[in-house]
């Protein structure tokens, strides 16, 4: 109903609104059975090909190609795109967005990092938020982001501030040699759960039980992809098992 009113206000005919599918401003919409994207989400074919073409072009002009995507919602579509990106020439596929740790897949010997959590998460440092963020909590345009977050989290007693997993992350050190991935090291990060807002979100290397927990969490998330991760106690980091390393050599794209 809202889409119909918007279209009519903009001078578009309401006659297109029939059944569960309709178009507004040339964009097709379909009425869903529930809120949210779900695993039935599809990528627009033109967008997909444009991105894959950009990856192929990068692969022709670089020795190493890293593809990054911001994707809060994950599912079959993201896994399929990651593999297509690697087939197109990506050497690393990196996802951010969910604010929590997800798994690691080795596809054709190349790493797919479905989310490493946040490297840094300093939301109170943002100078301005979208106007609807202020409206949602009855705040005026002169409100600060800190006031918005205090309203959204009941003054830090709900939401992200009390979710420990949001304040844990992983840094990744990749080593390539002669076009092959030789090492994938996981560095556990402590983003300051429970610390004051001004300190929370700074990345620090985790130690002790927290370091072990973070590596254990990403190892558990990676099991679905058959990826094995071990914790190196003496150094407090994780290592992805690349044995046997089935990575195909990266073509030497620049010749001396």
PDB file of C-alpha atoms in Angstrom:
ATOM      1  CA  UNK A   1       0.000   0.000   0.000  1.00  0.00           C
ATOM      2  CA  UNK A   2       2.818   2.390   0.820  1.00  0.00           C
ATOM      3  CA  UNK A   3       4.526   1.664  -2.498  1.00  0.00           C
ATOM      4  CA  UNK A   4       1.255   2.348  -4.317  1.00  0.00           C
ATOM      5  CA  UNK A   5       0.851   5.709  -2.583  1.00  0.00           C
ATOM      6  CA  UNK A   6       4.462   6.662  -3.324  1.00  0.00           C
ATOM      7  CA  UNK A   7       4.072   5.742  -6.985  1.00  0.00           C
ATOM      8  CA  UNK A   8       0.827   7.670  -7.321  1.00  0.00           C
ATOM      9  CA  UNK A   9       2.309  10.706  -5.554  1.00  0.00           C
ATOM     10  CA  UNK A  10       5.169  10.637  -8.054  1.00  0.00           C
ATOM     11  CA  UNK A  11       2.721  10.522 -10.950  1.00  0.00           C
ATOM     12  CA  UNK A  12       3.011   6.824 -11.769  1.00  0.00           C
ATOM     13  CA  UNK A  13      -0.071   4.845 -12.688  1.00  0.00           C
ATOM     14  CA  UNK A  14      -1.518   2.625 -10.002  1.00  0.00           C
ATOM     15  CA  UNK A  15      -2.646   0.143 -12.652  1.00  0.00           C
ATOM     16  CA  UNK A  16       0.598  -1.810 -12.388  1.00  0.00           C
ATOM     17  CA  UNK A  17      -0.293  -2.957  -8.871  1.00  0.00           C
ATOM     18  CA  UNK A  18      -1.965  -6.270  -9.595  1.00  0.00           C
ATOM     19  CA  UNK A  19      -1.449  -9.526  -7.777  1.00  0.00           C
ATOM     20  CA  UNK A  20       1.727 -10.107  -5.757  1.00  0.00           C
ATOM     21  CA  UNK A  21       4.149  -8.608  -8.306  1.00  0.00           C
ATOM     22  CA  UNK A  22       4.408  -5.019  -9.457  1.00  0.00           C
ATOM     23  CA  UNK A  23       6.834  -2.392 -10.697  1.00  0.00           C
ATOM     24  CA  UNK A  24       7.655   1.001  -9.204  1.00  0.00           C
ATOM     25  CA  UNK A  25      10.082   3.375 -10.966  1.00  0.00           C
ATOM     26  CA  UNK A  26      10.983   0.486 -13.284  1.00  0.00           C
ATOM     27  CA  UNK A  27      12.060  -1.749 -10.389  1.00  0.00           C
ATOM     28  CA  UNK A  28      10.226  -5.084  -9.960  1.00  0.00           C
ATOM     29  CA  UNK A  29       8.854  -5.924  -6.499  1.00  0.00           C
ATOM     30  CA  UNK A  30       7.189  -9.047  -5.157  1.00  0.00           C
ATOM     31  CA  UNK A  31       5.098  -9.332  -1.988  1.00  0.00           C
ATOM     32  CA  UNK A  32       6.923 -11.637   0.425  1.00  0.00           C
ATOM     33  CA  UNK A  33       5.403 -13.997   2.934  1.00  0.00           C
ATOM     34  CA  UNK A  34       7.454 -12.535   5.748  1.00  0.00           C
ATOM     35  CA  UNK A  35       9.812  -9.698   6.609  1.00  0.00           C
ATOM     36  CA  UNK A  36      13.467 -10.245   5.754  1.00  0.00           C
ATOM     37  CA  UNK A  37      15.506 -11.500   2.820  1.00  0.00           C
ATOM     38  CA  UNK A  38      15.924 -15.162   3.674  1.00  0.00           C
ATOM     39  CA  UNK A  39      17.852 -17.768   1.731  1.00  0.00           C
ATOM     40  CA  UNK A  40      15.674 -17.354  -1.347  1.00  0.00           C
ATOM     41  CA  UNK A  41      17.337 -14.064  -2.251  1.00  0.00           C
ATOM     42  CA  UNK A  42      18.574 -13.747  -5.820  1.00  0.00           C
ATOM     43  CA  UNK A  43      21.269 -11.534  -7.291  1.00  0.00           C
ATOM     44  CA  UNK A  44      20.376  -9.325 -10.227  1.00  0.00           C
ATOM     45  CA  UNK A  45      22.046 -10.972 -13.219  1.00  0.00           C
ATOM     46  CA  UNK A  46      23.323  -7.662 -14.612  1.00  0.00           C
ATOM     47  CA  UNK A  47      24.877  -6.670 -11.295  1.00  0.00           C
ATOM     48  CA  UNK A  48      26.476 -10.090 -10.975  1.00  0.00           C
ATOM     49  CA  UNK A  49      28.051  -9.966 -14.417  1.00  0.00           C
ATOM     50  CA  UNK A  50      29.273  -6.388 -13.899  1.00  0.00           C
ATOM     51  CA  UNK A  51      31.031  -7.412 -10.681  1.00  0.00           C
ATOM     52  CA  UNK A  52      32.535 -10.551 -12.211  1.00  0.00           C
ATOM     53  CA  UNK A  53      33.752  -8.512 -15.187  1.00  0.00           C
ATOM     54  CA  UNK A  54      35.470  -6.095 -12.796  1.00  0.00           C
ATOM     55  CA  UNK A  55      37.156  -9.037 -11.040  1.00  0.00           C
ATOM     56  CA  UNK A  56      38.343 -10.488 -14.356  1.00  0.00           C
ATOM     57  CA  UNK A  57      39.769  -7.107 -15.314  1.00  0.00           C
ATOM     58  CA  UNK A  58      41.546  -6.809 -11.956  1.00  0.00           C
ATOM     59  CA  UNK A  59      42.983 -10.305 -12.374  1.00  0.00           C
ATOM     60  CA  UNK A  60      44.467  -9.323 -15.737  1.00  0.00           C
ATOM     61  CA  UNK A  61      46.249  -6.364 -14.173  1.00  0.00           C
ATOM     62  CA  UNK A  62      47.348  -7.484 -10.716  1.00  0.00           C
ATOM     63  CA  UNK A  63      49.350 -10.244  -9.076  1.00  0.00           C
ATOM     64  CA  UNK A  64      46.831 -10.596  -6.245  1.00  0.00           C
ATOM     65  CA  UNK A  65      43.104  -9.784  -6.232  1.00  0.00           C
ATOM     66  CA  UNK A  66      41.047  -9.329  -3.049  1.00  0.00           C
ATOM     67  CA  UNK A  67      37.272  -9.040  -3.434  1.00  0.00           C
ATOM     68  CA  UNK A  68      35.367  -7.446  -0.562  1.00  0.00           C
ATOM     69  CA  UNK A  69      31.607  -7.265  -0.023  1.00  0.00           C
ATOM     70  CA  UNK A  70      29.455  -5.754   2.724  1.00  0.00           C
ATOM     71  CA  UNK A  71      26.659  -8.266   3.314  1.00  0.00           C
ATOM     72  CA  UNK A  72      24.581  -8.320   6.481  1.00  0.00           C
ATOM     73  CA  UNK A  73      22.349 -11.075   5.130  1.00  0.00           C
ATOM     74  CA  UNK A  74      24.138 -14.282   4.198  1.00  0.00           C
ATOM     75  CA  UNK A  75      23.049 -17.487   2.535  1.00  0.00           C
ATOM     76  CA  UNK A  76      23.373 -19.600  -0.587  1.00  0.00           C
ATOM     77  CA  UNK A  77      23.563 -16.515  -2.817  1.00  0.00           C
ATOM     78  CA  UNK A  78      26.706 -15.261  -1.035  1.00  0.00           C
ATOM     79  CA  UNK A  79      28.445 -18.624  -1.133  1.00  0.00           C
ATOM     80  CA  UNK A  80      27.672 -18.921  -4.856  1.00  0.00           C
ATOM     81  CA  UNK A  81      28.964 -15.400  -5.535  1.00  0.00           C
ATOM     82  CA  UNK A  82      32.154 -16.031  -3.550  1.00  0.00           C
ATOM     83  CA  UNK A  83      32.943 -19.101  -5.630  1.00  0.00           C
ATOM     84  CA  UNK A  84      32.108 -17.325  -8.886  1.00  0.00           C
ATOM     85  CA  UNK A  85      34.394 -14.463  -7.842  1.00  0.00           C
ATOM     86  CA  UNK A  86      37.273 -16.863  -7.271  1.00  0.00           C
ATOM     87  CA  UNK A  87      36.571 -18.602 -10.580  1.00  0.00           C
ATOM     88  CA  UNK A  88      36.739 -15.131 -12.193  1.00  0.00           C
ATOM     89  CA  UNK A  89      40.199 -14.489 -10.742  1.00  0.00           C
ATOM     90  CA  UNK A  90      39.870 -13.431  -7.088  1.00  0.00           C
ATOM     91  CA  UNK A  91      42.555 -14.784  -4.777  1.00  0.00           C
ATOM     92  CA  UNK A  92      40.799 -13.779  -1.541  1.00  0.00           C
ATOM     93  CA  UNK A  93      37.088 -13.182  -0.916  1.00  0.00           C
ATOM     94  CA  UNK A  94      36.321 -11.126   2.193  1.00  0.00           C
ATOM     95  CA  UNK A  95      32.908 -10.370   3.738  1.00  0.00           C
ATOM     96  CA  UNK A  96      31.994  -7.759   6.346  1.00  0.00           C
ATOM     97  CA  UNK A  97      28.641  -6.705   7.763  1.00  0.00           C
ATOM     98  CA  UNK A  98      27.207  -9.203  10.273  1.00  0.00           C
ATOM     99  CA  UNK A  99      29.295  -7.800  13.202  1.00  0.00           C
ATOM    100  CA  UNK A 100      30.023 -11.358  14.349  1.00  0.00           C
ATOM    101  CA  UNK A 101      32.471 -14.078  13.363  1.00  0.00           C
ATOM    102  CA  UNK A 102      31.475 -16.441  10.557  1.00  0.00           C
ATOM    103  CA  UNK A 103      33.314 -19.347   8.974  1.00  0.00           C
ATOM    104  CA  UNK A 104      36.198 -19.714   6.539  1.00  0.00           C
ATOM    105  CA  UNK A 105      35.997 -21.771   3.356  1.00  0.00           C
ATOM    106  CA  UNK A 106      38.878 -22.861   1.150  1.00  0.00           C
ATOM    107  CA  UNK A 107      37.590 -22.969  -2.412  1.00  0.00           C
ATOM    108  CA  UNK A 108      40.031 -24.016  -5.127  1.00  0.00           C
ATOM    109  CA  UNK A 109      42.718 -23.367  -2.533  1.00  0.00           C
ATOM    110  CA  UNK A 110      41.636 -19.734  -2.105  1.00  0.00           C
ATOM    111  CA  UNK A 111      40.250 -18.363   1.195  1.00  0.00           C
ATOM    112  CA  UNK A 112      36.647 -17.208   1.519  1.00  0.00           C
ATOM    113  CA  UNK A 113      36.295 -15.256   4.775  1.00  0.00           C
ATOM    114  CA  UNK A 114      32.568 -15.068   5.442  1.00  0.00           C
ATOM    115  CA  UNK A 115      33.062 -12.551   8.272  1.00  0.00           C
ATOM    116  CA  UNK A 116      35.836 -11.894  10.750  1.00  0.00           C
ATOM    117  CA  UNK A 117      33.657  -9.805  13.045  1.00  0.00           C
ATOM    118  CA  UNK A 118      34.698  -6.184  13.321  1.00  0.00           C
ATOM    119  CA  UNK A 119      38.325  -5.100  13.245  1.00  0.00           C
ATOM    120  CA  UNK A 120      37.221  -1.871  14.937  1.00  0.00           C
ATOM    121  CA  UNK A 121      33.717  -0.793  15.917  1.00  0.00           C
ATOM    122  CA  UNK A 122      33.590   2.772  17.190  1.00  0.00           C
ATOM    123  CA  UNK A 123      29.971   3.727  16.605  1.00  0.00           C
ATOM    124  CA  UNK A 124      30.131   6.620  19.045  1.00  0.00           C
ATOM    125  CA  UNK A 125      32.705   8.328  16.817  1.00  0.00           C
ATOM    126  CA  UNK A 126      30.225   8.779  13.933  1.00  0.00           C
ATOM    127  CA  UNK A 127      29.424  12.463  13.536  1.00  0.00           C
ATOM    128  CA  UNK A 128      26.005  12.164  11.908  1.00  0.00           C
ATOM    129  CA  UNK A 129      23.380   9.460  11.376  1.00  0.00           C
ATOM    130  CA  UNK A 130      20.485   9.236   8.879  1.00  0.00           C
ATOM    131  CA  UNK A 131      17.519  11.398   9.880  1.00  0.00           C
ATOM    132  CA  UNK A 132      15.292   8.357  10.463  1.00  0.00           C
ATOM    133  CA  UNK A 133      17.650   7.256  13.238  1.00  0.00           C
ATOM    134  CA  UNK A 134      16.754  10.399  15.179  1.00  0.00           C
ATOM    135  CA  UNK A 135      13.060  10.186  14.351  1.00  0.00           C
ATOM    136  CA  UNK A 136      12.826   6.608  15.577  1.00  0.00           C
ATOM    137  CA  UNK A 137      13.611   7.710  19.119  1.00  0.00           C
ATOM    138  CA  UNK A 138      11.900  11.081  19.116  1.00  0.00           C
ATOM    139  CA  UNK A 139      15.172  13.000  18.978  1.00  0.00           C
ATOM    140  CA  UNK A 140      15.764  16.247  17.130  1.00  0.00           C
ATOM    141  CA  UNK A 141      18.320  16.892  14.403  1.00  0.00           C
ATOM    142  CA  UNK A 142      20.642  18.409  16.995  1.00  0.00           C
ATOM    143  CA  UNK A 143      20.970  15.112  18.858  1.00  0.00           C
ATOM    144  CA  UNK A 144      24.339  13.372  18.847  1.00  0.00           C
ATOM    145  CA  UNK A 145      24.972   9.789  17.715  1.00  0.00           C
ATOM    146  CA  UNK A 146      25.775   8.944  21.338  1.00  0.00           C
ATOM    147  CA  UNK A 147      22.286  10.052  22.364  1.00  0.00           C
ATOM    148  CA  UNK A 148      20.780   7.904  19.610  1.00  0.00           C
ATOM    149  CA  UNK A 149      22.728   4.831  20.682  1.00  0.00           C
ATOM    150  CA  UNK A 150      21.854   5.395  24.325  1.00  0.00           C
ATOM    151  CA  UNK A 151      18.182   5.502  23.369  1.00  0.00           C
ATOM    152  CA  UNK A 152      18.519   2.440  21.095  1.00  0.00           C
ATOM    153  CA  UNK A 153      20.337   0.359  23.743  1.00  0.00           C
ATOM    154  CA  UNK A 154      18.456   1.503  26.873  1.00  0.00           C
ATOM    155  CA  UNK A 155      21.552   3.370  28.021  1.00  0.00           C
ATOM    156  CA  UNK A 156      23.859   0.463  27.250  1.00  0.00           C
ATOM    157  CA  UNK A 157      21.783  -2.279  28.879  1.00  0.00           C
ATOM    158  CA  UNK A 158      20.432  -3.918  25.684  1.00  0.00           C
ATOM    159  CA  UNK A 159      21.490  -4.622  22.105  1.00  0.00           C
ATOM    160  CA  UNK A 160      25.093  -4.556  20.908  1.00  0.00           C
ATOM    161  CA  UNK A 161      26.690  -3.314  24.166  1.00  0.00           C
ATOM    162  CA  UNK A 162      25.661  -6.507  25.997  1.00  0.00           C
ATOM    163  CA  UNK A 163      26.460  -8.948  23.163  1.00  0.00           C
ATOM    164  CA  UNK A 164      29.980 -10.167  23.833  1.00  0.00           C
ATOM    165  CA  UNK A 165      30.358 -11.706  20.348  1.00  0.00           C
ATOM    166  CA  UNK A 166      30.023  -8.259  18.731  1.00  0.00           C
ATOM    167  CA  UNK A 167      33.185  -7.160  20.531  1.00  0.00           C
ATOM    168  CA  UNK A 168      35.301 -10.093  19.374  1.00  0.00           C
ATOM    169  CA  UNK A 169      37.003 -10.267  16.009  1.00  0.00           C
ATOM    170  CA  UNK A 170      39.759 -11.897  14.013  1.00  0.00           C
ATOM    171  CA  UNK A 171      42.587 -10.401  12.034  1.00  0.00           C
ATOM    172  CA  UNK A 172      44.030 -12.482   9.189  1.00  0.00           C
ATOM    173  CA  UNK A 173      47.629 -12.697   8.027  1.00  0.00           C
ATOM    174  CA  UNK A 174      47.989 -14.290   4.593  1.00  0.00           C
ATOM    175  CA  UNK A 175      51.281 -15.436   3.107  1.00  0.00           C
ATOM    176  CA  UNK A 176      51.618 -16.283  -0.565  1.00  0.00           C
ATOM    177  CA  UNK A 177      54.687 -17.776  -2.207  1.00  0.00           C
ATOM    178  CA  UNK A 178      55.136 -18.481  -5.896  1.00  0.00           C
ATOM    179  CA  UNK A 179      51.450 -17.882  -6.493  1.00  0.00           C
ATOM    180  CA  UNK A 180      50.239 -20.272  -3.793  1.00  0.00           C
ATOM    181  CA  UNK A 181      48.636 -19.627  -0.424  1.00  0.00           C
ATOM    182  CA  UNK A 182      51.218 -20.912   2.061  1.00  0.00           C
ATOM    183  CA  UNK A 183      49.872 -19.687   5.387  1.00  0.00           C
ATOM    184  CA  UNK A 184      46.610 -18.339   6.793  1.00  0.00           C
ATOM    185  CA  UNK A 185      47.089 -17.138  10.355  1.00  0.00           C
ATOM    186  CA  UNK A 186      44.198 -15.967  12.552  1.00  0.00           C
ATOM    187  CA  UNK A 187      44.837 -13.247  15.115  1.00  0.00           C
ATOM    188  CA  UNK A 188      42.140 -13.052  17.846  1.00  0.00           C
ATOM    189  CA  UNK A 189      40.997  -9.497  18.576  1.00  0.00           C
ATOM    190  CA  UNK A 190      39.528  -8.070  21.777  1.00  0.00           C
ATOM    191  CA  UNK A 191      37.345  -5.006  21.020  1.00  0.00           C
ATOM    192  CA  UNK A 192      36.737  -4.165  24.663  1.00  0.00           C
ATOM    193  CA  UNK A 193      33.489  -5.785  25.742  1.00  0.00           C
ATOM    194  CA  UNK A 194      32.311  -4.117  28.928  1.00  0.00           C
ATOM    195  CA  UNK A 195      34.653  -1.149  28.622  1.00  0.00           C
ATOM    196  CA  UNK A 196      33.420   2.483  28.608  1.00  0.00           C
ATOM    197  CA  UNK A 197      32.034   3.734  25.301  1.00  0.00           C
ATOM    198  CA  UNK A 198      35.120   5.854  24.615  1.00  0.00           C
ATOM    199  CA  UNK A 199      37.380   2.798  24.789  1.00  0.00           C
ATOM    200  CA  UNK A 200      35.077   0.122  23.420  1.00  0.00           C
ATOM    201  CA  UNK A 201      35.752  -0.815  19.813  1.00  0.00           C
ATOM    202  CA  UNK A 202      39.532  -0.394  19.768  1.00  0.00           C
ATOM    203  CA  UNK A 203      41.247  -3.518  18.398  1.00  0.00           C
ATOM    204  CA  UNK A 204      43.723  -5.223  20.724  1.00  0.00           C
ATOM    205  CA  UNK A 205      45.238  -8.681  20.465  1.00  0.00           C
ATOM    206  CA  UNK A 206      43.257 -11.043  22.684  1.00  0.00           C
ATOM    207  CA  UNK A 207      45.139 -13.249  25.140  1.00  0.00           C
ATOM    208  CA  UNK A 208      44.498 -16.198  27.428  1.00  0.00           C
ATOM    209  CA  UNK A 209      41.055 -17.737  27.573  1.00  0.00           C
ATOM    210  CA  UNK A 210      39.527 -15.060  25.325  1.00  0.00           C
ATOM    211  CA  UNK A 211      42.055 -15.745  22.555  1.00  0.00           C
ATOM    212  CA  UNK A 212      41.354 -19.470  22.798  1.00  0.00           C
ATOM    213  CA  UNK A 213      37.567 -18.875  22.738  1.00  0.00           C
ATOM    214  CA  UNK A 214      37.685 -16.644  19.646  1.00  0.00           C
ATOM    215  CA  UNK A 215      39.739 -19.152  17.661  1.00  0.00           C
ATOM    216  CA  UNK A 216      37.454 -21.947  18.870  1.00  0.00           C
ATOM    217  CA  UNK A 217      34.412 -19.977  17.673  1.00  0.00           C
ATOM    218  CA  UNK A 218      35.733 -19.416  14.163  1.00  0.00           C
ATOM    219  CA  UNK A 219      36.883 -23.036  14.011  1.00  0.00           C
ATOM    220  CA  UNK A 220      33.351 -24.181  14.867  1.00  0.00           C
ATOM    221  CA  UNK A 221      31.839 -21.857  12.240  1.00  0.00           C
ATOM    222  CA  UNK A 222      34.270 -23.223   9.634  1.00  0.00           C
ATOM    223  CA  UNK A 223      33.459 -26.896  10.149  1.00  0.00           C
ATOM    224  CA  UNK A 224      30.513 -26.686   7.737  1.00  0.00           C
ATOM    225  CA  UNK A 225      33.030 -25.920   4.971  1.00  0.00           C
ATOM    226  CA  UNK A 226      35.392 -28.724   5.969  1.00  0.00           C
ATOM    227  CA  UNK A 227      38.006 -26.204   7.100  1.00  0.00           C
ATOM    228  CA  UNK A 228      40.276 -27.272   9.963  1.00  0.00           C
ATOM    229  CA  UNK A 229      41.727 -24.655  12.312  1.00  0.00           C
ATOM    230  CA  UNK A 230      44.155 -25.292  15.162  1.00  0.00           C
ATOM    231  CA  UNK A 231      45.038 -23.051  18.076  1.00  0.00           C
ATOM    232  CA  UNK A 232      48.749 -22.433  18.650  1.00  0.00           C
ATOM    233  CA  UNK A 233      48.908 -22.182  22.424  1.00  0.00           C
ATOM    234  CA  UNK A 234      52.394 -20.693  22.782  1.00  0.00           C
ATOM    235  CA  UNK A 235      51.650 -17.843  20.368  1.00  0.00           C
ATOM    236  CA  UNK A 236      47.899 -17.429  21.042  1.00  0.00           C
ATOM    237  CA  UNK A 237      46.762 -17.414  17.436  1.00  0.00           C
ATOM    238  CA  UNK A 238      45.043 -19.807  15.063  1.00  0.00           C
ATOM    239  CA  UNK A 239      46.275 -21.433  11.867  1.00  0.00           C
ATOM    240  CA  UNK A 240      44.123 -22.775   9.029  1.00  0.00           C
ATOM    241  CA  UNK A 241      45.213 -26.216   7.873  1.00  0.00           C
ATOM    242  CA  UNK A 242      46.243 -25.955   4.214  1.00  0.00           C
ATOM    243  CA  UNK A 243      47.494 -29.538   3.995  1.00  0.00           C
ATOM    244  CA  UNK A 244      47.241 -30.734   1.353  1.00  0.00           C
ATOM    245  CA  UNK A 245      47.402 -27.282  -0.277  1.00  0.00           C
ATOM    246  CA  UNK A 246      45.216 -27.653  -3.344  1.00  0.00           C
ATOM    247  CA  UNK A 247      45.570 -24.017  -4.331  1.00  0.00           C
ATOM    248  CA  UNK A 248      46.183 -23.557  -8.029  1.00  0.00           C
ATOM    249  CA  UNK A 249      49.157 -21.256  -8.686  1.00  0.00           C
ATOM    250  CA  UNK A 250      48.248 -17.623  -9.210  1.00  0.00           C
ATOM    251  CA  UNK A 251      49.241 -16.716 -12.758  1.00  0.00           C
ATOM    252  CA  UNK A 252      52.135 -14.278 -13.008  1.00  0.00           C
ATOM    253  CA  UNK A 253      50.173 -11.370 -14.381  1.00  0.00           C
ATOM    254  CA  UNK A 254      53.106  -8.986 -14.642  1.00  0.00           C
ATOM    255  CA  UNK A 255      56.135 -10.083 -16.590  1.00  0.00           C
ATOM    256  CA  UNK A 256      59.520  -8.510 -15.949  1.00  0.00           C
TER     257      UNK A 256
END
